[in-house]
mmCIF file with all atom_site columns, N, CA and C in Angstrom:
data_model
loop_
_atom_site.group_PDB
_atom_site.id
_atom_site.type_symbol
_atom_site.label_atom_id
_atom_site.label_alt_id
_atom_site.label_comp_id
_atom_site.label_asym_id
_atom_site.label_entity_id
_atom_site.label_seq_id
_atom_site.pdbx_PDB_ins_code
_atom_site.Cartn_x
_atom_site.Cartn_y
_atom_site.Cartn_z
_atom_site.occupancy
_atom_site.B_iso_or_equiv
_atom_site.pdbx_formal_charge
_atom_site.auth_seq_id
_atom_site.auth_comp_id
_atom_site.auth_asym_id
_atom_site.auth_atom_id
_atom_site.pdbx_PDB_model_num
ATOM 1   N N  . MET A 1 1  ? 138.627 86.270  44.464 1.00 0.00 ? 1  MET A N  1
ATOM 2   C CA . MET A 1 1  ? 139.052 87.659  44.524 1.00 0.00 ? 1  MET A CA 1
ATOM 3   C C  . MET A 1 1  ? 140.285 87.742  45.412 1.00 0.00 ? 1  MET A C  1
ATOM 4   N N  . ASP A 1 2  ? 141.301 88.414  44.928 1.00 0.00 ? 2  ASP A N  1
ATOM 5   C CA . ASP A 1 2  ? 142.522 88.539  45.720 1.00 0.00 ? 2  ASP A CA 1
ATOM 6   C C  . ASP A 1 2  ? 142.303 89.568  46.836 1.00 0.00 ? 2  ASP A C  1
ATOM 7   N N  . PRO A 1 3  ? 143.119 89.501  47.905 1.00 0.00 ? 3  PRO A N  1
ATOM 8   C CA . PRO A 1 3  ? 142.923 90.391  49.058 1.00 0.00 ? 3  PRO A CA 1
ATOM 9   C C  . PRO A 1 3  ? 142.944 91.878  48.714 1.00 0.00 ? 3  PRO A C  1
ATOM 10  N N  . LYS A 1 4  ? 143.827 92.306  47.823 1.00 0.00 ? 4  LYS A N  1
ATOM 11  C CA . LYS A 1 4  ? 143.889 93.738  47.490 1.00 0.00 ? 4  LYS A CA 1
ATOM 12  C C  . LYS A 1 4  ? 142.605 94.210  46.815 1.00 0.00 ? 4  LYS A C  1
ATOM 13  N N  . THR A 1 5  ? 142.081 93.401  45.914 1.00 0.00 ? 5  THR A N  1
ATOM 14  C CA . THR A 1 5  ? 140.831 93.752  45.241 1.00 0.00 ? 5  THR A CA 1
ATOM 15  C C  . THR A 1 5  ? 139.683 93.789  46.240 1.00 0.00 ? 5  THR A C  1
ATOM 16  N N  . ALA A 1 6  ? 139.654 92.818  47.137 1.00 0.00 ? 6  ALA A N  1
ATOM 17  C CA . ALA A 1 6  ? 138.602 92.779  48.156 1.00 0.00 ? 6  ALA A CA 1
ATOM 18  C C  . ALA A 1 6  ? 138.662 94.004  49.057 1.00 0.00 ? 6  ALA A C  1
ATOM 19  N N  . LEU A 1 7  ? 139.857 94.388  49.468 1.00 0.00 ? 7  LEU A N  1
ATOM 20  C CA . LEU A 1 7  ? 140.003 95.569  50.323 1.00 0.00 ? 7  LEU A CA 1
ATOM 21  C C  . LEU A 1 7  ? 139.557 96.836  49.599 1.00 0.00 ? 7  LEU A C  1
ATOM 22  N N  . ARG A 1 8  ? 139.897 96.963  48.319 1.00 0.00 ? 8  ARG A N  1
ATOM 23  C CA . ARG A 1 8  ? 139.459 98.133  47.548 1.00 0.00 ? 8  ARG A CA 1
ATOM 24  C C  . ARG A 1 8  ? 137.936 98.173  47.466 1.00 0.00 ? 8  ARG A C  1
ATOM 25  N N  . SER A 1 9  ? 137.341 97.028  47.224 1.00 0.00 ? 9  SER A N  1
ATOM 26  C CA . SER A 1 9  ? 135.887 96.955  47.126 1.00 0.00 ? 9  SER A CA 1
ATOM 27  C C  . SER A 1 9  ? 135.228 97.339  48.450 1.00 0.00 ? 9  SER A C  1
ATOM 28  N N  . LEU A 1 10 ? 135.758 96.803  49.537 1.00 0.00 ? 10 LEU A N  1
ATOM 29  C CA . LEU A 1 10 ? 135.192 97.110  50.846 1.00 0.00 ? 10 LEU A CA 1
ATOM 30  C C  . LEU A 1 10 ? 135.394 98.567  51.229 1.00 0.00 ? 10 LEU A C  1
ATOM 31  N N  . SER A 1 11 ? 136.517 99.124  50.848 1.00 0.00 ? 11 SER A N  1
ATOM 32  C CA . SER A 1 11 ? 136.758 100.525 51.198 1.00 0.00 ? 11 SER A CA 1
ATOM 33  C C  . SER A 1 11 ? 135.838 101.461 50.421 1.00 0.00 ? 11 SER A C  1
ATOM 34  N N  . ALA A 1 12 ? 135.275 100.981 49.323 1.00 0.00 ? 12 ALA A N  1
ATOM 35  C CA . ALA A 1 12 ? 134.341 101.789 48.536 1.00 0.00 ? 12 ALA A CA 1
ATOM 36  C C  . ALA A 1 12 ? 132.931 101.773 49.122 1.00 0.00 ? 12 ALA A C  1
ATOM 37  N N  . ALA A 1 13 ? 132.664 100.875 50.058 1.00 0.00 ? 13 ALA A N  1
ATOM 38  C CA . ALA A 1 13 ? 131.316 100.730 50.619 1.00 0.00 ? 13 ALA A CA 1
ATOM 39  C C  . ALA A 1 13 ? 130.745 102.034 51.173 1.00 0.00 ? 13 ALA A C  1
ATOM 40  N N  . PRO A 1 14 ? 131.491 102.802 51.963 1.00 0.00 ? 14 PRO A N  1
ATOM 41  C CA . PRO A 1 14 ? 130.908 104.048 52.482 1.00 0.00 ? 14 PRO A CA 1
ATOM 42  C C  . PRO A 1 14 ? 130.487 105.019 51.375 1.00 0.00 ? 14 PRO A C  1
ATOM 43  N N  . ARG A 1 15 ? 131.281 105.124 50.317 1.00 0.00 ? 15 ARG A N  1
ATOM 44  C CA . ARG A 1 15 ? 130.923 106.020 49.204 1.00 0.00 ? 15 ARG A CA 1
ATOM 45  C C  . ARG A 1 15 ? 129.675 105.512 48.484 1.00 0.00 ? 15 ARG A C  1
ATOM 46  N N  . THR A 1 16 ? 129.574 104.201 48.340 1.00 0.00 ? 16 THR A N  1
ATOM 47  C CA . THR A 1 16 ? 128.406 103.617 47.687 1.00 0.00 ? 16 THR A CA 1
ATOM 48  C C  . THR A 1 16 ? 127.154 103.866 48.516 1.00 0.00 ? 16 THR A C  1
ATOM 49  N N  . ILE A 1 17 ? 127.256 103.657 49.810 1.00 0.00 ? 17 ILE A N  1
ATOM 50  C CA . ILE A 1 17 ? 126.124 103.901 50.707 1.00 0.00 ? 17 ILE A CA 1
ATOM 51  C C  . ILE A 1 17 ? 125.696 105.365 50.629 1.00 0.00 ? 17 ILE A C  1
ATOM 52  N N  . GLU A 1 18 ? 126.658 106.259 50.641 1.00 0.00 ? 18 GLU A N  1
ATOM 53  C CA . GLU A 1 18 ? 126.345 107.693 50.571 1.00 0.00 ? 18 GLU A CA 1
ATOM 54  C C  . GLU A 1 18 ? 125.626 108.019 49.270 1.00 0.00 ? 18 GLU A C  1
ATOM 55  N N  . ALA A 1 19 ? 126.102 107.460 48.173 1.00 0.00 ? 19 ALA A N  1
ATOM 56  C CA . ALA A 1 19 ? 125.484 107.731 46.875 1.00 0.00 ? 19 ALA A CA 1
ATOM 57  C C  . ALA A 1 19 ? 124.051 107.199 46.819 1.00 0.00 ? 19 ALA A C  1
ATOM 58  N N  . LEU A 1 20 ? 123.827 106.025 47.388 1.00 0.00 ? 20 LEU A N  1
ATOM 59  C CA . LEU A 1 20 ? 122.492 105.422 47.354 1.00 0.00 ? 20 LEU A CA 1
ATOM 60  C C  . LEU A 1 20 ? 121.489 106.151 48.235 1.00 0.00 ? 20 LEU A C  1
ATOM 61  N N  . THR A 1 21 ? 121.971 106.800 49.269 1.00 0.00 ? 21 THR A N  1
ATOM 62  C CA . THR A 1 21 ? 121.063 107.460 50.213 1.00 0.00 ? 21 THR A CA 1
ATOM 63  C C  . THR A 1 21 ? 121.036 108.979 50.055 1.00 0.00 ? 21 THR A C  1
ATOM 64  N N  . ARG A 1 22 ? 121.813 109.501 49.134 1.00 0.00 ? 22 ARG A N  1
ATOM 65  C CA . ARG A 1 22 ? 121.857 110.957 48.920 1.00 0.00 ? 22 ARG A CA 1
ATOM 66  C C  . ARG A 1 22 ? 120.449 111.481 48.640 1.00 0.00 ? 22 ARG A C  1
ATOM 67  N N  . GLY A 1 23 ? 120.081 112.515 49.336 1.00 0.00 ? 23 GLY A N  1
ATOM 68  C CA . GLY A 1 23 ? 118.777 113.134 49.132 1.00 0.00 ? 23 GLY A CA 1
ATOM 69  C C  . GLY A 1 23 ? 117.653 112.528 49.955 1.00 0.00 ? 23 GLY A C  1
ATOM 70  N N  . MET A 1 24 ? 117.919 111.414 50.627 1.00 0.00 ? 24 MET A N  1
ATOM 71  C CA . MET A 1 24 ? 116.886 110.800 51.470 1.00 0.00 ? 24 MET A CA 1
ATOM 72  C C  . MET A 1 24 ? 116.965 111.413 52.866 1.00 0.00 ? 24 MET A C  1
ATOM 73  N N  . ASN A 1 25 ? 115.817 111.791 53.409 1.00 0.00 ? 25 ASN A N  1
ATOM 74  C CA . ASN A 1 25 ? 115.839 112.349 54.759 1.00 0.00 ? 25 ASN A CA 1
ATOM 75  C C  . ASN A 1 25 ? 115.825 111.230 55.803 1.00 0.00 ? 25 ASN A C  1
ATOM 76  N N  . ASP A 1 26 ? 116.088 111.603 57.038 1.00 0.00 ? 26 ASP A N  1
ATOM 77  C CA . ASP A 1 26 ? 116.198 110.629 58.127 1.00 0.00 ? 26 ASP A CA 1
ATOM 78  C C  . ASP A 1 26 ? 114.910 109.826 58.303 1.00 0.00 ? 26 ASP A C  1
ATOM 79  N N  . ALA A 1 27 ? 113.776 110.483 58.189 1.00 0.00 ? 27 ALA A N  1
ATOM 80  C CA . ALA A 1 27 ? 112.496 109.791 58.365 1.00 0.00 ? 27 ALA A CA 1
ATOM 81  C C  . ALA A 1 27 ? 112.318 108.697 57.317 1.00 0.00 ? 27 ALA A C  1
ATOM 82  N N  . LYS A 1 28 ? 112.681 108.999 56.087 1.00 0.00 ? 28 LYS A N  1
ATOM 83  C CA . LYS A 1 28 ? 112.541 108.005 55.011 1.00 0.00 ? 28 LYS A CA 1
ATOM 84  C C  . LYS A 1 28 ? 113.498 106.828 55.231 1.00 0.00 ? 28 LYS A C  1
ATOM 85  N N  . LEU A 1 29 ? 114.722 107.116 55.651 1.00 0.00 ? 29 LEU A N  1
ATOM 86  C CA . LEU A 1 29 ? 115.700 106.051 55.892 1.00 0.00 ? 29 LEU A CA 1
ATOM 87  C C  . LEU A 1 29 ? 115.292 105.143 57.054 1.00 0.00 ? 29 LEU A C  1
ATOM 88  N N  . ARG A 1 30 ? 114.648 105.711 58.058 1.00 0.00 ? 30 ARG A N  1
ATOM 89  C CA . ARG A 1 30 ? 114.286 104.941 59.253 1.00 0.00 ? 30 ARG A CA 1
ATOM 90  C C  . ARG A 1 30 ? 112.911 104.270 59.168 1.00 0.00 ? 30 ARG A C  1
ATOM 91  N N  . LYS A 1 31 ? 112.140 104.565 58.140 1.00 0.00 ? 31 LYS A N  1
ATOM 92  C CA . LYS A 1 31 ? 110.798 103.983 58.002 1.00 0.00 ? 31 LYS A CA 1
ATOM 93  C C  . LYS A 1 31 ? 110.902 102.514 57.598 1.00 0.00 ? 31 LYS A C  1
ATOM 94  N N  . LYS A 1 32 ? 110.284 101.666 58.403 1.00 0.00 ? 32 LYS A N  1
ATOM 95  C CA . LYS A 1 32 ? 110.248 100.237 58.094 1.00 0.00 ? 32 LYS A CA 1
ATOM 96  C C  . LYS A 1 32 ? 109.085 99.968  57.144 1.00 0.00 ? 32 LYS A C  1
ATOM 97  N N  . PRO A 1 33 ? 109.291 99.121  56.144 1.00 0.00 ? 33 PRO A N  1
ATOM 98  C CA . PRO A 1 33 ? 108.199 98.818  55.223 1.00 0.00 ? 33 PRO A CA 1
ATOM 99  C C  . PRO A 1 33 ? 107.051 98.078  55.910 1.00 0.00 ? 33 PRO A C  1
ATOM 100 N N  . ASP A 1 34 ? 107.385 97.286  56.917 1.00 0.00 ? 34 ASP A N  1
ATOM 101 C CA . ASP A 1 34 ? 106.387 96.572  57.717 1.00 0.00 ? 34 ASP A CA 1
ATOM 102 C C  . ASP A 1 34 ? 107.075 96.056  58.977 1.00 0.00 ? 34 ASP A C  1
ATOM 103 N N  . ALA A 1 35 ? 106.339 95.381  59.826 1.00 0.00 ? 35 ALA A N  1
ATOM 104 C CA . ALA A 1 35 ? 106.872 94.941  61.125 1.00 0.00 ? 35 ALA A CA 1
ATOM 105 C C  . ALA A 1 35 ? 107.965 93.883  60.994 1.00 0.00 ? 35 ALA A C  1
ATOM 106 N N  . LYS A 1 36 ? 107.981 93.149  59.900 1.00 0.00 ? 36 LYS A N  1
ATOM 107 C CA . LYS A 1 36 ? 108.937 92.052  59.742 1.00 0.00 ? 36 LYS A CA 1
ATOM 108 C C  . LYS A 1 36 ? 110.237 92.460  59.044 1.00 0.00 ? 36 LYS A C  1
ATOM 109 N N  . ASN A 1 37 ? 110.254 93.601  58.400 1.00 0.00 ? 37 ASN A N  1
ATOM 110 C CA . ASN A 1 37 ? 111.419 94.001  57.607 1.00 0.00 ? 37 ASN A CA 1
ATOM 111 C C  . ASN A 1 37 ? 112.142 95.188  58.221 1.00 0.00 ? 37 ASN A C  1
ATOM 112 N N  . TRP A 1 38 ? 113.423 95.249  57.936 1.00 0.00 ? 38 TRP A N  1
ATOM 113 C CA . TRP A 1 38 ? 114.264 96.321  58.457 1.00 0.00 ? 38 TRP A CA 1
ATOM 114 C C  . TRP A 1 38 ? 114.124 97.582  57.622 1.00 0.00 ? 38 TRP A C  1
ATOM 115 N N  . SER A 1 39 ? 114.438 98.697  58.246 1.00 0.00 ? 39 SER A N  1
ATOM 116 C CA . SER A 1 39 ? 114.475 99.969  57.516 1.00 0.00 ? 39 SER A CA 1
ATOM 117 C C  . SER A 1 39 ? 115.766 100.031 56.700 1.00 0.00 ? 39 SER A C  1
ATOM 118 N N  . ALA A 1 40 ? 115.807 100.967 55.768 1.00 0.00 ? 40 ALA A N  1
ATOM 119 C CA . ALA A 1 40 ? 117.037 101.174 54.992 1.00 0.00 ? 40 ALA A CA 1
ATOM 120 C C  . ALA A 1 40 ? 118.183 101.540 55.928 1.00 0.00 ? 40 ALA A C  1
ATOM 121 N N  . HIS A 1 41 ? 117.896 102.348 56.922 1.00 0.00 ? 41 HIS A N  1
ATOM 122 C CA . HIS A 1 41 ? 118.918 102.756 57.896 1.00 0.00 ? 41 HIS A CA 1
ATOM 123 C C  . HIS A 1 41 ? 119.521 101.531 58.589 1.00 0.00 ? 41 HIS A C  1
ATOM 124 N N  . GLU A 1 42 ? 118.683 100.611 59.048 1.00 0.00 ? 42 GLU A N  1
ATOM 125 C CA . GLU A 1 42 ? 119.171 99.403  59.724 1.00 0.00 ? 42 GLU A CA 1
ATOM 126 C C  . GLU A 1 42 ? 119.985 98.521  58.781 1.00 0.00 ? 42 GLU A C  1
ATOM 127 N N  . LEU A 1 43 ? 119.515 98.364  57.559 1.00 0.00 ? 43 LEU A N  1
ATOM 128 C CA . LEU A 1 43 ? 120.244 97.548  56.584 1.00 0.00 ? 43 LEU A CA 1
ATOM 129 C C  . LEU A 1 43 ? 121.599 98.154  56.245 1.00 0.00 ? 43 LEU A C  1
ATOM 130 N N  . LEU A 1 44 ? 121.616 99.458  56.036 1.00 0.00 ? 44 LEU A N  1
ATOM 131 C CA . LEU A 1 44 ? 122.874 100.120 55.698 1.00 0.00 ? 44 LEU A CA 1
ATOM 132 C C  . LEU A 1 44 ? 123.864 100.073 56.853 1.00 0.00 ? 44 LEU A C  1
ATOM 133 N N  . ALA A 1 45 ? 123.366 100.208 58.071 1.00 0.00 ? 45 ALA A N  1
ATOM 134 C CA . ALA A 1 45 ? 124.252 100.118 59.236 1.00 0.00 ? 45 ALA A CA 1
ATOM 135 C C  . ALA A 1 45 ? 124.860 98.722  59.329 1.00 0.00 ? 45 ALA A C  1
ATOM 136 N N  . LEU A 1 46 ? 124.062 97.708  59.074 1.00 0.00 ? 46 LEU A N  1
ATOM 137 C CA . LEU A 1 46 ? 124.564 96.332  59.094 1.00 0.00 ? 46 LEU A CA 1
ATOM 138 C C  . LEU A 1 46 ? 125.607 96.124  57.998 1.00 0.00 ? 46 LEU A C  1
ATOM 139 N N  . LEU A 1 47 ? 125.325 96.594  56.799 1.00 0.00 ? 47 LEU A N  1
ATOM 140 C CA . LEU A 1 47 ? 126.284 96.440  55.702 1.00 0.00 ? 47 LEU A CA 1
ATOM 141 C C  . LEU A 1 47 ? 127.597 97.141  56.009 1.00 0.00 ? 47 LEU A C  1
ATOM 142 N N  . ARG A 1 48 ? 127.518 98.324  56.562 1.00 0.00 ? 48 ARG A N  1
ATOM 143 C CA . ARG A 1 48 ? 128.736 99.070  56.899 1.00 0.00 ? 48 ARG A CA 1
ATOM 144 C C  . ARG A 1 48 ? 129.533 98.331  57.966 1.00 0.00 ? 48 ARG A C  1
ATOM 145 N N  . CYS A 1 49 ? 128.853 97.830  58.975 1.00 0.00 ? 49 CYS A N  1
ATOM 146 C CA . CYS A 1 49 ? 129.526 97.084  60.037 1.00 0.00 ? 49 CYS A CA 1
ATOM 147 C C  . CYS A 1 49 ? 130.210 95.842  59.466 1.00 0.00 ? 49 CYS A C  1
ATOM 148 N N  . CYS A 1 50 ? 129.505 95.125  58.616 1.00 0.00 ? 50 CYS A N  1
ATOM 149 C CA . CYS A 1 50 ? 130.087 93.929  57.996 1.00 0.00 ? 50 CYS A CA 1
ATOM 150 C C  . CYS A 1 50 ? 131.296 94.292  57.142 1.00 0.00 ? 50 CYS A C  1
ATOM 151 N N  . ALA A 1 51 ? 131.200 95.377  56.403 1.00 0.00 ? 51 ALA A N  1
ATOM 152 C CA . ALA A 1 51 ? 132.322 95.805  55.562 1.00 0.00 ? 51 ALA A CA 1
ATOM 153 C C  . ALA A 1 51 ? 133.546 96.110  56.415 1.00 0.00 ? 51 ALA A C  1
ATOM 154 N N  . ASP A 1 52 ? 133.344 96.802  57.534 1.00 0.00 ? 52 ASP A N  1
ATOM 155 C CA . ASP A 1 52 ? 134.466 97.115  58.424 1.00 0.00 ? 52 ASP A CA 1
ATOM 156 C C  . ASP A 1 52 ? 135.104 95.841  58.966 1.00 0.00 ? 52 ASP A C  1
ATOM 157 N N  . LEU A 1 53 ? 134.269 94.894  59.392 1.00 0.00 ? 53 LEU A N  1
ATOM 158 C CA . LEU A 1 53 ? 134.799 93.643  59.945 1.00 0.00 ? 53 LEU A CA 1
ATOM 159 C C  . LEU A 1 53 ? 135.534 92.831  58.890 1.00 0.00 ? 53 LEU A C  1
ATOM 160 N N  . TRP A 1 54 ? 134.960 92.721  57.698 1.00 0.00 ? 54 TRP A N  1
ATOM 161 C CA . TRP A 1 54 ? 135.606 91.954  56.640 1.00 0.00 ? 54 TRP A CA 1
ATOM 162 C C  . TRP A 1 54 ? 136.900 92.605  56.194 1.00 0.00 ? 54 TRP A C  1
ATOM 163 N N  . ALA A 1 55 ? 136.934 93.924  56.156 1.00 0.00 ? 55 ALA A N  1
ATOM 164 C CA . ALA A 1 55 ? 138.168 94.613  55.758 1.00 0.00 ? 55 ALA A CA 1
ATOM 165 C C  . ALA A 1 55 ? 139.293 94.276  56.721 1.00 0.00 ? 55 ALA A C  1
ATOM 166 N N  . LYS A 1 56 ? 138.995 94.277  58.011 1.00 0.00 ? 56 LYS A N  1
ATOM 167 C CA . LYS A 1 56 ? 140.016 93.938  59.011 1.00 0.00 ? 56 LYS A CA 1
ATOM 168 C C  . LYS A 1 56 ? 140.457 92.484  58.858 1.00 0.00 ? 56 LYS A C  1
ATOM 169 N N  . PHE A 1 57 ? 139.499 91.593  58.628 1.00 0.00 ? 57 PHE A N  1
ATOM 170 C CA . PHE A 1 57 ? 139.807 90.175  58.469 1.00 0.00 ? 57 PHE A CA 1
ATOM 171 C C  . PHE A 1 57 ? 140.682 89.941  57.236 1.00 0.00 ? 57 PHE A C  1
ATOM 172 N N  . ILE A 1 58 ? 140.321 90.562  56.120 1.00 0.00 ? 58 ILE A N  1
ATOM 173 C CA . ILE A 1 58 ? 141.084 90.383  54.885 1.00 0.00 ? 58 ILE A CA 1
ATOM 174 C C  . ILE A 1 58 ? 142.482 90.962  55.029 1.00 0.00 ? 58 ILE A C  1
ATOM 175 N N  . ALA A 1 59 ? 142.587 92.111  55.678 1.00 0.00 ? 59 ALA A N  1
ATOM 176 C CA . ALA A 1 59 ? 143.908 92.711  55.894 1.00 0.00 ? 59 ALA A CA 1
ATOM 177 C C  . ALA A 1 59 ? 144.779 91.792  56.745 1.00 0.00 ? 59 ALA A C  1
ATOM 178 N N  . ARG A 1 60 ? 144.201 91.205  57.780 1.00 0.00 ? 60 ARG A N  1
ATOM 179 C CA . ARG A 1 60 ? 144.955 90.291  58.644 1.00 0.00 ? 60 ARG A CA 1
ATOM 180 C C  . ARG A 1 60 ? 145.393 89.059  57.853 1.00 0.00 ? 60 ARG A C  1
ATOM 181 N N  . CYS A 1 61 ? 144.505 88.500  57.057 1.00 0.00 ? 61 CYS A N  1
ATOM 182 C CA . CYS A 1 61 ? 144.857 87.336  56.234 1.00 0.00 ? 61 CYS A CA 1
ATOM 183 C C  . CYS A 1 61 ? 145.960 87.691  55.244 1.00 0.00 ? 61 CYS A C  1
ATOM 184 N N  . SER A 1 62 ? 145.845 88.850  54.646 1.00 0.00 ? 62 SER A N  1
ATOM 185 C CA . SER A 1 62 ? 146.846 89.290  53.681 1.00 0.00 ? 62 SER A CA 1
ATOM 186 C C  . SER A 1 62 ? 148.220 89.408  54.331 1.00 0.00 ? 62 SER A C  1
ATOM 187 N N  . ARG A 1 63 ? 148.272 89.957  55.545 1.00 0.00 ? 63 ARG A N  1
ATOM 188 C CA . ARG A 1 63 ? 149.557 90.070  56.253 1.00 0.00 ? 63 ARG A CA 1
ATOM 189 C C  . ARG A 1 63 ? 150.126 88.687  56.556 1.00 0.00 ? 63 ARG A C  1
ATOM 190 N N  . ARG A 1 64 ? 149.266 87.757  56.948 1.00 0.00 ? 64 ARG A N  1
ATOM 191 C CA . ARG A 1 64 ? 149.739 86.397  57.246 1.00 0.00 ? 64 ARG A CA 1
ATOM 192 C C  . ARG A 1 64 ? 150.280 85.723  55.996 1.00 0.00 ? 64 ARG A C  1
ATOM 193 N N  . ILE A 1 65 ? 149.574 85.877  54.903 1.00 0.00 ? 65 ILE A N  1
ATOM 194 C CA . ILE A 1 65 ? 150.033 85.285  53.643 1.00 0.00 ? 65 ILE A CA 1
ATOM 195 C C  . ILE A 1 65 ? 151.374 85.887  53.251 1.00 0.00 ? 65 ILE A C  1
ATOM 196 N N  . HIS A 1 66 ? 151.499 87.204  53.373 1.00 0.00 ? 66 HIS A N  1
ATOM 197 C CA . HIS A 1 66 ? 152.754 87.879  53.032 1.00 0.00 ? 66 HIS A CA 1
ATOM 198 C C  . HIS A 1 66 ? 153.898 87.360  53.906 1.00 0.00 ? 66 HIS A C  1
ATOM 199 N N  . ARG A 1 67 ? 153.666 87.264  55.221 1.00 0.00 ? 67 ARG A N  1
ATOM 200 C CA . ARG A 1 67 ? 154.713 86.759  56.126 1.00 0.00 ? 67 ARG A CA 1
ATOM 201 C C  . ARG A 1 67 ? 155.100 85.334  55.761 1.00 0.00 ? 67 ARG A C  1
ATOM 202 N N  . HIS A 1 68 ? 154.118 84.512  55.425 1.00 0.00 ? 68 HIS A N  1
ATOM 203 C CA . HIS A 1 68 ? 154.388 83.123  55.057 1.00 0.00 ? 68 HIS A CA 1
ATOM 204 C C  . HIS A 1 68 ? 155.238 83.071  53.787 1.00 0.00 ? 68 HIS A C  1
ATOM 205 N N  . CYS A 1 69 ? 154.898 83.904  52.808 1.00 0.00 ? 69 CYS A N  1
ATOM 206 C CA . CYS A 1 69 ? 155.661 83.915  51.551 1.00 0.00 ? 69 CYS A CA 1
ATOM 207 C C  . CYS A 1 69 ? 157.094 84.372  51.784 1.00 0.00 ? 69 CYS A C  1
ATOM 208 N N  . VAL A 1 70 ? 157.275 85.399  52.602 1.00 0.00 ? 70 VAL A N  1
ATOM 209 C CA . VAL A 1 70 ? 158.622 85.901  52.900 1.00 0.00 ? 70 VAL A CA 1
ATOM 210 C C  . VAL A 1 70 ? 159.422 84.830  53.620 1.00 0.00 ? 70 VAL A C  1
ATOM 211 N N  . THR A 1 71 ? 158.811 84.182  54.603 1.00 0.00 ? 71 THR A N  1
ATOM 212 C CA . THR A 1 71 ? 159.487 83.125  55.357 1.00 0.00 ? 71 THR A CA 1
ATOM 213 C C  . THR A 1 71 ? 159.844 81.960  54.444 1.00 0.00 ? 71 THR A C  1
ATOM 214 N N  . SER A 1 72 ? 158.933 81.590  53.554 1.00 0.00 ? 72 SER A N  1
ATOM 215 C CA . SER A 1 72 ? 159.180 80.481  52.627 1.00 0.00 ? 72 SER A CA 1
ATOM 216 C C  . SER A 1 72 ? 160.326 80.802  51.679 1.00 0.00 ? 72 SER A C  1
ATOM 217 N N  . ARG A 1 73 ? 160.380 82.043  51.187 1.00 0.00 ? 73 ARG A N  1
ATOM 218 C CA . ARG A 1 73 ? 161.470 82.435  50.288 1.00 0.00 ? 73 ARG A CA 1
ATOM 219 C C  . ARG A 1 73 ? 162.809 82.389  51.005 1.00 0.00 ? 73 ARG A C  1
ATOM 220 N N  . ARG A 1 74 ? 162.836 82.817  52.245 1.00 0.00 ? 74 ARG A N  1
ATOM 221 C CA . ARG A 1 74 ? 164.087 82.789  53.009 1.00 0.00 ? 74 ARG A CA 1
ATOM 222 C C  . ARG A 1 74 ? 164.546 81.352  53.249 1.00 0.00 ? 74 ARG A C  1
ATOM 223 N N  . ALA A 1 75 ? 163.610 80.456  53.492 1.00 0.00 ? 75 ALA A N  1
ATOM 224 C CA . ALA A 1 75 ? 163.958 79.061  53.752 1.00 0.00 ? 75 ALA A CA 1
ATOM 225 C C  . ALA A 1 75 ? 164.540 78.400  52.506 1.00 0.00 ? 75 ALA A C  1
ATOM 226 N N  . VAL A 1 76 ? 164.070 78.816  51.338 1.00 0.00 ? 76 VAL A N  1
ATOM 227 C CA . VAL A 1 76 ? 164.532 78.244  50.077 1.00 0.00 ? 76 VAL A CA 1
ATOM 228 C C  . VAL A 1 76 ? 165.901 78.797  49.700 1.00 0.00 ? 76 VAL A C  1
ATOM 229 N N  . SER A 1 77 ? 166.176 80.034  50.071 1.00 0.00 ? 77 SER A N  1
ATOM 230 C CA . SER A 1 77 ? 167.443 80.690  49.682 1.00 0.00 ? 77 SER A CA 1
ATOM 231 C C  . SER A 1 77 ? 168.644 80.050  50.309 1.00 0.00 ? 77 SER A C  1
#
C-alpha cells in the first residue's frame, strides 16, 4: 500500500469507529465480556491510538521519501 492510500485509510478510522458504535451507550461499550477480555471501549481506544501513531509514522516516511526523490533528481540533473 502506498503512503497516500495508507494515510487515507487511517484518517477514515474515526468515522468507522463512530459508525460501529453509533447507538451504543457508555455502559455497553465499557462492559467486558469476561475478566480476560477487553471491553469494546478499550479496544476502540487502542485502535484509535494506533491509527494516530501510524498516520504520523507514514507521513514522516512519505516526507523522507519525497525529499530523497527530489535530492536524487537534482543530483542527476
